[in-house]
N, CA, C and O atoms as a printed pandas DataFrame, in Angstrom:
     atom_number atom_name residue_name chain_id  residue_number  x_coord  y_coord  z_coord
0              1         N          MET        A               1   20.715    7.541  -44.543
1              2        CA          MET        A               1   21.286    8.790  -44.944
2              3         C          MET        A               1   20.470    9.916  -44.332
3              4         O          MET        A               1   19.249    9.833  -44.204
4              5         N          ILE        A               2   21.181   10.970  -43.959
5              6        CA          ILE        A               2   20.526   12.178  -43.460
6              7         C          ILE        A               2   21.188   13.378  -44.120
7              8         O          ILE        A               2   22.243   13.258  -44.744
8              9         N          SER        A               3   20.565   14.512  -43.977
9             10        CA          SER        A               3   21.158   15.720  -44.548
10            11         C          SER        A               3   22.233   16.253  -43.607
11            12         O          SER        A               3   22.204   16.004  -42.402
12            13         N          GLN        A               4   23.167   16.980  -44.172
13            14        CA          GLN        A               4   24.187   17.619  -43.342
14            15         C          GLN        A               4   23.541   18.648  -42.421
15            16         O          GLN        A               4   24.056   18.907  -41.333
16            17         N          ASP        A               5   22.426   19.237  -42.834
17            18        CA          ASP        A               5   21.700   20.176  -41.974
18            19         C          ASP        A               5   21.223   19.485  -40.700
19            20         O          ASP        A               5   21.297   20.061  -39.614
20            21         N          THR        A               6   20.735   18.253  -40.829
21            22        CA          THR        A               6   20.295   17.493  -39.656
22            23         C          THR        A               6   21.466   17.240  -38.722
23            24         O          THR        A               6   21.327   17.347  -37.503
24            25         N          LEU        A               7   22.607   16.909  -39.281
25            26        CA          LEU        A               7   23.798   16.682  -38.465
26            27         C          LEU        A               7   24.189   17.963  -37.725
27            28         O          LEU        A               7   24.570   17.915  -36.555
28            29         N          GLU        A               8   24.095   19.088  -38.397
29            30        CA          GLU        A               8   24.395   20.371  -37.757
30            31         C          GLU        A               8   23.367   20.708  -36.684
31            32         O          GLU        A               8   23.710   21.315  -35.670
32            33         N          THR        A               9   22.122   20.325  -36.894
33            34        CA          THR        A               9   21.099   20.536  -35.871
34            35         C          THR        A               9   21.449   19.756  -34.612
35            36         O          THR        A               9   21.285   20.268  -33.505
36            37         N          LEU        A              10   21.929   18.528  -34.764
37            38        CA          LEU        A              10   22.378   17.748  -33.604
38            39         C          LEU        A              10   23.487   18.482  -32.856
39            40         O          LEU        A              10   23.504   18.514  -31.625
40            41         N          ARG        A              11   24.412   19.071  -33.614
41            42        CA          ARG        A              11   25.504   19.810  -32.977
42            43         C          ARG        A              11   24.957   20.976  -32.160
43            44         O          ARG        A              11   25.400   21.214  -31.037
44            45         N          ARG        A              12   23.999   21.698  -32.722
45            46        CA          ARG        A              12   23.427   22.842  -31.998
46            47         C          ARG        A              12   22.654   22.392  -30.768
47            48         O          ARG        A              12   22.742   23.028  -29.718
48            49         N          ILE        A              13   21.897   21.304  -30.883
49            50        CA          ILE        A              13   21.109   20.812  -29.745
50            51         C          ILE        A              13   22.024   20.435  -28.587
51            52         O          ILE        A              13   21.745   20.771  -27.436
52            53         N          TYR        A              14   23.105   19.745  -28.887
53            54        CA          TYR        A              14   24.003   19.280  -27.837
54            55         C          TYR        A              14   25.093   20.289  -27.509
55            56         O          TYR        A              14   25.926   20.045  -26.636
56            57         N          GLU        A              15   25.092   21.423  -28.206
57            58        CA          GLU        A              15   26.020   22.530  -27.976
58            59         C          GLU        A              15   27.479   22.150  -28.151
59            60         O          GLU        A              15   28.358   22.842  -27.638
60            61         N          HIS        A              16   27.747   21.109  -28.835
61            62        CA          HIS        A              16   29.111   20.705  -29.184
62            63         C          HIS        A              16   29.015   19.678  -30.299
63            64         O          HIS        A              16   27.930   19.237  -30.679
64            65         N          ARG        A              17   30.143   19.322  -30.793
65            66        CA          ARG        A              17   30.190   18.341  -31.874
66            67         C          ARG        A              17   29.628   17.009  -31.377
67            68         O          ARG        A              17   30.130   16.437  -30.409
68            69         N          HIS        A              18   28.600   16.531  -32.038
69            70        CA          HIS        A              18   27.957   15.281  -31.649
70            71         C          HIS        A              18   28.855   14.102  -31.998
71            72         O          HIS        A              18   29.575   14.159  -32.994
72            73         N          VAL        A              19   28.831   13.047  -31.213
73            74        CA          VAL        A              19   29.674   11.877  -31.441
74            75         C          VAL        A              19   29.436   11.277  -32.825
75            76         O          VAL        A              19   30.348   10.679  -33.396
76            77         N          LEU        A              20   28.247   11.422  -33.369
77            78        CA          LEU        A              20   27.961   10.868  -34.689
78            79         C          LEU        A              20   28.775   11.533  -35.791
79            80         O          LEU        A              20   28.959   10.949  -36.859
80            81         N          HIS        A              21   29.266   12.749  -35.547
81            82        CA          HIS        A              21   30.102   13.414  -36.549
82            83         C          HIS        A              21   31.328   12.576  -36.907
83            84         O          HIS        A              21   31.830   12.661  -38.028
84            85         N          ASP        A              22   31.800   11.788  -35.984
85            86        CA          ASP        A              22   33.014   11.003  -36.207
86            87         C          ASP        A              22   32.783    9.751  -37.049
87            88         O          ASP        A              22   33.739    9.052  -37.385
88            89         N          TYR        A              23   31.551    9.463  -37.388
89            90        CA          TYR        A              23   31.255    8.222  -38.098
90            91         C          TYR        A              23   30.493    8.414  -39.390
91            92         O          TYR        A              23   29.969    7.446  -39.941
92            93         N          VAL        A              24   30.416    9.629  -39.887
93            94        CA          VAL        A              24   29.652    9.859  -41.113
94            95         C          VAL        A              24   30.552    9.826  -42.340
95            96         O          VAL        A              24   31.738   10.149  -42.272
96            97         N          PHE        A              25   29.975    9.437  -43.436
97            98        CA          PHE        A              25   30.641    9.433  -44.732
98            99         C          PHE        A              25   29.890   10.420  -45.619
99           100         O          PHE        A              25   28.659   10.410  -45.659
100          101         N          LYS        A              26   30.620   11.264  -46.322
101          102        CA          LYS        A              26   29.970   12.180  -47.249
102          103         C          LYS        A              26   29.387   11.354  -48.385
103          104         O          LYS        A              26   30.103   10.609  -49.055
104          105         N          TRP        A              27   28.102   11.489  -48.595
105          106        CA          TRP        A              27   27.427   10.657  -49.581
106          107         C          TRP        A              27   27.259   11.386  -50.899
107          108         O          TRP        A              27   27.814   10.982  -51.921
108          109         N          SER        A              28   26.517   12.424  -50.869
109          110        CA          SER        A              28   26.325   13.260  -52.050
110          111         C          SER        A              28   26.120   14.674  -51.542
111          112         O          SER        A              28   26.091   14.904  -50.333
112          113         N          GLU        A              29   25.981   15.598  -52.431
113          114        CA          GLU        A              29   25.865   16.989  -52.029
114          115         C          GLU        A              29   24.784   17.166  -50.969
115          116         O          GLU        A              29   23.607   16.893  -51.206
116          117         N          GLY        A              30   25.212   17.631  -49.791
117          118        CA          GLY        A              30   24.266   17.906  -48.719
118          119         C          GLY        A              30   23.782   16.707  -47.940
119          120         O          GLY        A              30   22.912   16.854  -47.082
120          121         N          ARG        A              31   24.314   15.517  -48.207
121          122        CA          ARG        A              31   23.865   14.310  -47.515
122          123         C          ARG        A              31   25.053   13.550  -46.942
123          124         O          ARG        A              31   26.141   13.538  -47.518
124          125         N          VAL        A              32   24.822   12.918  -45.800
125          126        CA          VAL        A              32   25.835   12.067  -45.186
126          127         C          VAL        A              32   25.189   10.728  -44.847
127          128         O          VAL        A              32   23.969   10.626  -44.725
128          129         N          ALA        A              33   26.021    9.711  -44.697
129          130        CA          ALA        A              33   25.529    8.372  -44.369
130          131         C          ALA        A              33   26.249    7.853  -43.134
131          132         O          ALA        A              33   27.429    8.129  -42.920
132          133         N          PHE        A              34   25.517    7.101  -42.331
133          134        CA          PHE        A              34   26.096    6.406  -41.187
134          135         C          PHE        A              34   26.208    4.935  -41.562
135          136         O          PHE        A              34   25.190    4.275  -41.770
136          137         N          PRO        A              35   27.414    4.417  -41.651
137          138        CA          PRO        A              35   27.566    3.020  -42.066
138          139         C          PRO        A              35   27.136    2.059  -40.966
139          140         O          PRO        A              35   27.367    2.296  -39.781
140          141         N          LEU        A              36   26.513    0.984  -41.385
141          142        CA          LEU        A              36   26.190   -0.104  -40.469
142          143         C          LEU        A              36   27.209   -1.206  -40.730
143          144         O          LEU        A              36   27.830   -1.229  -41.792
144          145         N          GLY        A              37   27.386   -2.092  -39.805
145          146        CA          GLY        A              37   28.390   -3.133  -39.976
146          147         C          GLY        A              37   29.771   -2.599  -39.618
147          148         O          GLY        A              37   29.897   -1.718  -38.768
148          149         N          TYR        A              38   30.797   -3.126  -40.259
149          150        CA          TYR        A              38   32.169   -2.801  -39.888
150          151         C          TYR        A              38   32.719   -1.519  -40.515
151          152         O          TYR        A              38   33.713   -0.986  -40.021
152          153         N          ALA        A              39   32.120   -1.018  -41.563
153          154        CA          ALA        A              39   32.697    0.120  -42.286
154          155         C          ALA        A              39   32.958    1.330  -41.387
155          156         O          ALA        A              39   33.911    2.074  -41.616
156          157         N          GLY        A              40   32.137    1.528  -40.385
157          158        CA          GLY        A              40   32.305    2.667  -39.496
158          159         C          GLY        A              40   33.436    2.531  -38.499
159          160         O          GLY        A              40   33.774    3.496  -37.813
160          161         N          VAL        A              41   34.020    1.364  -38.407
161          162        CA          VAL        A              41   35.092    1.176  -37.425
162          163         C          VAL        A              41   36.441    0.836  -38.050
163          164         O          VAL        A              41   37.399    0.555  -37.329
164          165         N          TYR        A              42   36.532    0.858  -39.381
165          166        CA          TYR        A              42   37.838    0.656  -40.005
166          167         C          TYR        A              42   38.742    1.824  -39.633
167          168         O          TYR        A              42   38.296    2.971  -39.605
168          169         N          ASN        A              43   39.974    1.548  -39.355
169          170        CA          ASN        A              43   40.926    2.587  -38.978
170          171         C          ASN        A              43   41.530    3.253  -40.207
171          172         O          ASN        A              43   41.455    2.744  -41.325
172          173         N          HIS        A              44   42.124    4.396  -39.957
173          174        CA          HIS        A              44   42.768    5.179  -41.007
174          175         C          HIS        A              44   44.208    4.738  -41.209
175          176         O          HIS        A              44   44.903    4.371  -40.261
176          177         N          SER        A              45   44.638    4.781  -42.452
177          178        CA          SER        A              45   46.050    4.600  -42.787
178          179         C          SER        A              45   46.303    5.326  -44.096
179          180         O          SER        A              45   45.493    5.251  -45.021
180          181         N          TRP        A              46   47.440    6.037  -44.177
181          182        CA          TRP        A              46   47.815    6.663  -45.440
182          183         C          TRP        A              46   48.178    5.602  -46.471
183          184         O          TRP        A              46   48.127    5.864  -47.673
184          185         N          GLU        A              47   48.543    4.405  -46.012
185          186        CA          GLU        A              47   48.812    3.267  -46.908
186          187         C          GLU        A              47   47.682    2.254  -46.769
187          188         O          GLU        A              47   47.928    1.070  -46.541
188          189         N          ALA        A              48   46.463    2.714  -46.905
189          190        CA          ALA        A              48   45.279    1.877  -46.703
190          191         C          ALA        A              48   45.283    0.673  -47.641
191          192         O          ALA        A              48   45.763    0.743  -48.772
192          193         N          ASN        A              49   44.735   -0.431  -47.139
193          194        CA          ASN        A              49   44.645   -1.633  -47.963
194          195         C          ASN        A              49   43.243   -1.806  -48.551
195          196         O          ASN        A              49   42.958   -2.807  -49.208
196          197         N          ALA        A              50   42.367   -0.821  -48.309
197          198        CA          ALA        A              50   41.011   -0.859  -48.858
198          199         C          ALA        A              50   40.567    0.568  -49.169
199          200         O          ALA        A              50   41.162    1.533  -48.690
200          201         N          PHE        A              51   39.517    0.687  -49.976
201          202        CA          PHE        A              51   38.927    1.995  -50.250
202          203         C          PHE        A              51   37.418    1.838  -50.232
203          204         O          PHE        A              51   36.899    0.723  -50.283
204          205         N          TRP        A              52   36.727    2.946  -50.159
205          206        CA          TRP        A              52   35.274    2.890  -50.155
206          207         C          TRP        A              52   34.722    3.820  -51.213
207          208         O          TRP        A              52   35.385    4.756  -51.660
208          209         N          ARG        A              53   33.505    3.538  -51.597
209          210        CA          ARG        A              53   32.779    4.420  -52.510
210          211         C          ARG        A              53   31.296    4.278  -52.229
211          212         O          ARG        A              53   30.843    3.274  -51.681
212          213         N          CYS        A              54   30.556    5.292  -52.612
213          214        CA          CYS        A              54   29.109    5.214  -52.443
214          215         C          CYS        A              54   28.480    4.796  -53.760
215          216         O          CYS        A              54   28.904    5.222  -54.834
216          217         N          ASN        A              55   27.478    3.970  -53.658
217          218        CA          ASN        A              55   26.725    3.488  -54.808
218          219         C          ASN        A              55   25.274    3.867  -54.545
219          220         O          ASN        A              55   24.611    3.261  -53.703
220          221         N          GLU        A              56   24.791    4.854  -55.253
221          222        CA          GLU        A              56   23.441    5.354  -54.993
222          223         C          GLU        A              56   22.369    4.635  -55.799
223          224         O          GLU        A              56   21.191    4.975  -55.695
224          225         N          GLU        A              57   22.754    3.659  -56.592
225          226        CA          GLU        A              57   21.756    2.899  -57.340
226          227         C          GLU        A              57   20.990    2.004  -56.375
227          228         O          GLU        A              57   21.555    1.486  -55.412
228          229         N          GLY        A              58   19.734    1.833  -56.633
229          230        CA          GLY        A              58   18.929    0.963  -55.776
230          231         C          GLY        A              58   18.790    1.554  -54.388
231          232         O          GLY        A              58   18.295    2.670  -54.236
232          233         N          GLN        A              59   19.217    0.823  -53.380
233          234        CA          GLN        A              59   19.055    1.236  -51.994
234          235         C          GLN        A              59   20.143    2.197  -51.530
235          236         O          GLN        A              59   20.016    2.788  -50.458
236          237         N          GLY        A              60   21.189    2.366  -52.295
237          238        CA          GLY        A              60   22.305    3.197  -51.849
238          239         C          GLY        A              60   23.153    2.395  -50.882
239          240         O          GLY        A              60   22.702    2.040  -49.793
240          241         N          ARG        A              61   24.361    2.117  -51.275
241          242        CA          ARG        A              61   25.228    1.278  -50.445
242          243         C          ARG        A              61   26.607    1.884  -50.339
243          244         O          ARG        A              61   27.096    2.521  -51.272
244          245         N          LEU        A              62   27.215    1.685  -49.216
245          246        CA          LEU        A              62   28.612    2.028  -49.009
246          247         C          LEU        A              62   29.391    0.754  -49.321
247          248         O          LEU        A              62   29.227   -0.264  -48.649
248          249         N          ILE        A              63   30.227    0.818  -50.332
249          250        CA          ILE        A              63   30.958   -0.368  -50.780
250          251         C          ILE        A              63   32.426   -0.223  -50.393
251          252         O          ILE        A              63   33.064    0.774  -50.730
252          253         N          VAL        A              64   32.952   -1.201  -49.700
253          254        CA          VAL        A              64   34.365   -1.230  -49.332
254          255         C          VAL        A              64   35.021   -2.329  -50.150
255          256         O          VAL        A              64   34.545   -3.464  -50.185
256          257         N          ARG        A              65   36.113   -1.980  -50.805
257          258        CA          ARG        A              65   36.830   -2.941  -51.650
258          259         C          ARG        A              65   38.293   -2.981  -51.233
259          260         O          ARG        A              65   38.874   -1.964  -50.853
260          261         N          ALA        A              66   38.873   -4.159  -51.311
261          262        CA          ALA        A              66   40.299   -4.329  -51.013
262          263         C          ALA        A              66   41.130   -3.803  -52.178
263          264         O          ALA        A              66   40.768   -3.984  -53.341
264          265         N          LYS        A              67   42.249   -3.149  -51.857
265          266        CA          LYS        A              67   43.200   -2.708  -52.884
266          267         C          LYS        A              67   44.208   -3.804  -53.192
267          268         O          LYS        A              67   44.850   -3.805  -54.242
268          269         N          CYS        A              68   44.333   -4.734  -52.257
269          270        CA          CYS        A              68   45.316   -5.815  -52.377
270          271         C          CYS        A              68   44.799   -6.993  -51.568
271          272         O          CYS        A              68   43.764   -6.895  -50.909
272          273         N          ASP        A              69   45.520   -8.106  -51.618
273          274        CA          ASP        A              69   45.144   -9.232  -50.774
274          275         C          ASP        A              69   45.321   -8.832  -49.314
275          276         O          ASP        A              69   46.344   -8.260  -48.940
276          277         N          ILE        A              70   44.320   -9.137  -48.494
277          278        CA          ILE        A              70   44.379   -8.842  -47.064
278          279         C          ILE        A              70   44.395  -10.178  -46.338
279          280         O          ILE        A              70   43.470  -10.981  -46.454
280          281         N          LYS        A              71   45.460  -10.393  -45.594
281          282        CA          LYS        A              71   45.640  -11.671  -44.906
282          283         C          LYS        A              71   44.696  -11.789  -43.714
283          284         O          LYS        A              71   44.236  -10.790  -43.159
284          285         N          ALA        A              72   44.420  -13.033  -43.337
285          286        CA          ALA        A              72   43.629  -13.284  -42.133
286          287         C          ALA        A              72   44.297  -12.594  -40.950
287          288         O          ALA        A              72   45.521  -12.633  -40.821
288          289         N          GLU        A              73   43.526  -11.981  -40.109
289          290        CA          GLU        A              73   43.996  -11.259  -38.921
290          291         C          GLU        A              73   44.617   -9.899  -39.235
291          292         O          GLU        A              73   44.977   -9.167  -38.313
292          293         N          GLU        A              74   44.752   -9.544  -40.515
293          294        CA          GLU        A              74   45.286   -8.228  -40.868
294          295         C          GLU        A              74   44.155   -7.199  -40.773
295          296         O          GLU        A              74   43.023   -7.466  -41.176
296          297         N          GLU        A              75   44.473   -6.044  -40.245
297          298        CA          GLU        A              75   43.487   -4.981  -40.101
298          299         C          GLU        A              75   43.115   -4.385  -41.459
299          300         O          GLU        A              75   43.976   -4.186  -42.316
300          301         N          ILE        A              76   41.838   -4.108  -41.642
301          302        CA          ILE        A              76   41.377   -3.411  -42.843
302          303         C          ILE        A              76   41.438   -1.914  -42.536
303          304         O          ILE        A              76   40.919   -1.454  -41.519
304          305         N          THR        A              77   42.081   -1.164  -43.431
305          306        CA          THR        A              77   42.215    0.277  -43.233
306          307         C          THR        A              77   41.764    1.029  -44.481
307          308         O          THR        A              77   41.848    0.526  -45.601
308          309         N          ILE        A              78   41.281    2.255  -44.250
309          310        CA          ILE        A              78   40.870    3.144  -45.332
310          311         C          ILE        A              78   41.460    4.520  -45.064
311          312         O          ILE        A              78   41.864    4.817  -43.940
312          313         N          VAL        A              79   41.512    5.361  -46.092
313          314        CA          VAL        A              79   41.929    6.749  -45.902
314          315         C          VAL        A              79   40.702    7.533  -45.472
315          316         O          VAL        A              79   39.670    7.499  -46.141
316          317         N          TYR        A              80   40.815    8.246  -44.343
317          318        CA          TYR        A              80   39.689    9.040  -43.867
318          319         C          TYR        A              80   39.579   10.339  -44.659
319          320         O          TYR        A              80   38.611   10.554  -45.389
320          321         N          ASN        A              81   40.567   11.188  -44.508
321          322        CA          ASN        A              81   40.517   12.509  -45.113
322          323         C          ASN        A              81   41.892   13.125  -44.992
323          324         O          ASN        A              81   42.601   12.871  -44.018
324          325         N          SER        A              82   42.275   13.920  -45.953
325          326        CA          SER        A              82   43.597   14.550  -45.903
326          327         C          SER        A              82   43.657   15.664  -44.877
327          328         O          SER        A              82   44.750   16.101  -44.517
328          329         N          ASP        A              83   42.525   16.136  -44.396
329          330        CA          ASP        A              83   42.468   17.185  -43.384
330          331         C          ASP        A              83   41.776   16.622  -42.154
331          332         O          ASP        A              83   40.555   16.467  -42.157
332          333         N          PRO        A              84   42.538   16.307  -41.085
333          334        CA          PRO        A              84   41.944   15.650  -39.923
334          335         C          PRO        A              84   40.903   16.485  -39.204
335          336         O          PRO        A              84   40.137   15.948  -38.404
336          337         N          ASP        A              85   40.851   17.795  -39.468
337          338        CA          ASP        A              85   39.834   18.632  -38.844
338          339         C          ASP        A              85   38.524   18.613  -39.604
339          340         O          ASP        A              85   37.532   19.189  -39.157
340          341         N          LYS        A              86   38.518   17.949  -40.754
341          342        CA          LYS        A              86   37.312   17.911  -41.569
342          343         C          LYS        A              86   36.794   16.490  -41.670
343          344         O          LYS        A              86   37.494   15.596  -42.146
344          345         N          LEU        A              87   35.589   16.288  -41.230
345          346        CA          LEU        A              87   34.848   15.073  -41.499
346          347         C          LEU        A              87   33.608   15.546  -42.212
347          348         O          LEU        A              87   33.263   16.712  -42.021
348          349         N          PRO        A              88   32.945   14.827  -42.959
349          350        CA          PRO        A              88   32.947   13.388  -43.101
350          351         C          PRO        A              88   34.075   12.859  -43.966
351          352         O          PRO        A              88   34.864   13.609  -44.542
352          353         N          PHE        A              89   34.117   11.557  -44.033
353          354        CA          PHE        A              89   35.117   10.861  -44.820
354          355         C          PHE        A              89   34.966   11.222  -46.290
355          356         O          PHE        A              89   33.888   11.620  -46.732
356          357         N          ILE        A              90   36.045   11.082  -47.039
357          358        CA          ILE        A              90   35.971   11.354  -48.465
358          359         C          ILE        A              90   36.004   10.050  -49.233
359          360         O          ILE        A              90   36.591    9.069  -48.777
360          361         N          ASP        A              91   35.389   10.038  -50.371
361          362        CA          ASP        A              91   35.377    8.869  -51.238
362          363         C          ASP        A              91   36.658    8.908  -52.057
363          364         O          ASP        A              91   36.723    9.604  -53.070
364          365         N          GLU        A              92   37.672    8.173  -51.631
365          366        CA          GLU        A              92   38.996    8.186  -52.266
366          367         C          GLU        A              92   38.921    7.784  -53.729
367          368         O          GLU        A              92   39.582    8.392  -54.572
368          369         N          ALA        A              93   38.137    6.781  -54.040
369          370        CA          ALA        A              93   38.055    6.286  -55.402
370          371         C          ALA        A              93   37.472    7.339  -56.340
371          372         O          ALA        A              93   37.881    7.430  -57.497
372          373         N          ALA        A              94   36.535    8.125  -55.858
373          374        CA          ALA        A              94   35.909    9.143  -56.699
374          375         C          ALA        A              94   36.846   10.290  -56.974
375          376         O          ALA        A              94   36.676   11.005  -57.961
376          377         N          ASN        A              95   37.844   10.481  -56.112
377          378        CA          ASN        A              95   38.770   11.578  -56.260
378          379         C          ASN        A              95   40.086   11.161  -56.920
379          380         O          ASN        A              95   41.008   11.969  -57.036
380          381         N          ALA        A              96   40.171    9.908  -57.347
381          382        CA          ALA        A              96   41.412    9.412  -57.953
382          383         C          ALA        A              96   41.518    9.824  -59.390
383          384         O          ALA        A              96   42.499    9.493  -60.057
């Protein structure tokens, strides 16, 4: 996890939106997380078959859970954000 200020510093250093902006998840006020593993590459769908949430207990984990049975070879999708011009991702479960 890093602060959103650090992410903005990267933007200023590179004079444009840094590629990492596309892979951050809003964690808590003023903090963002970069997921390791597959969570950072799940695609968006308005009819997502999975959702994510942050768990700050212990080490702090990004937890992805299925909303329904997902068949072998079926793509795992999550909702990114209702406003495509705004990243980081939103925690859908927390806003339900």
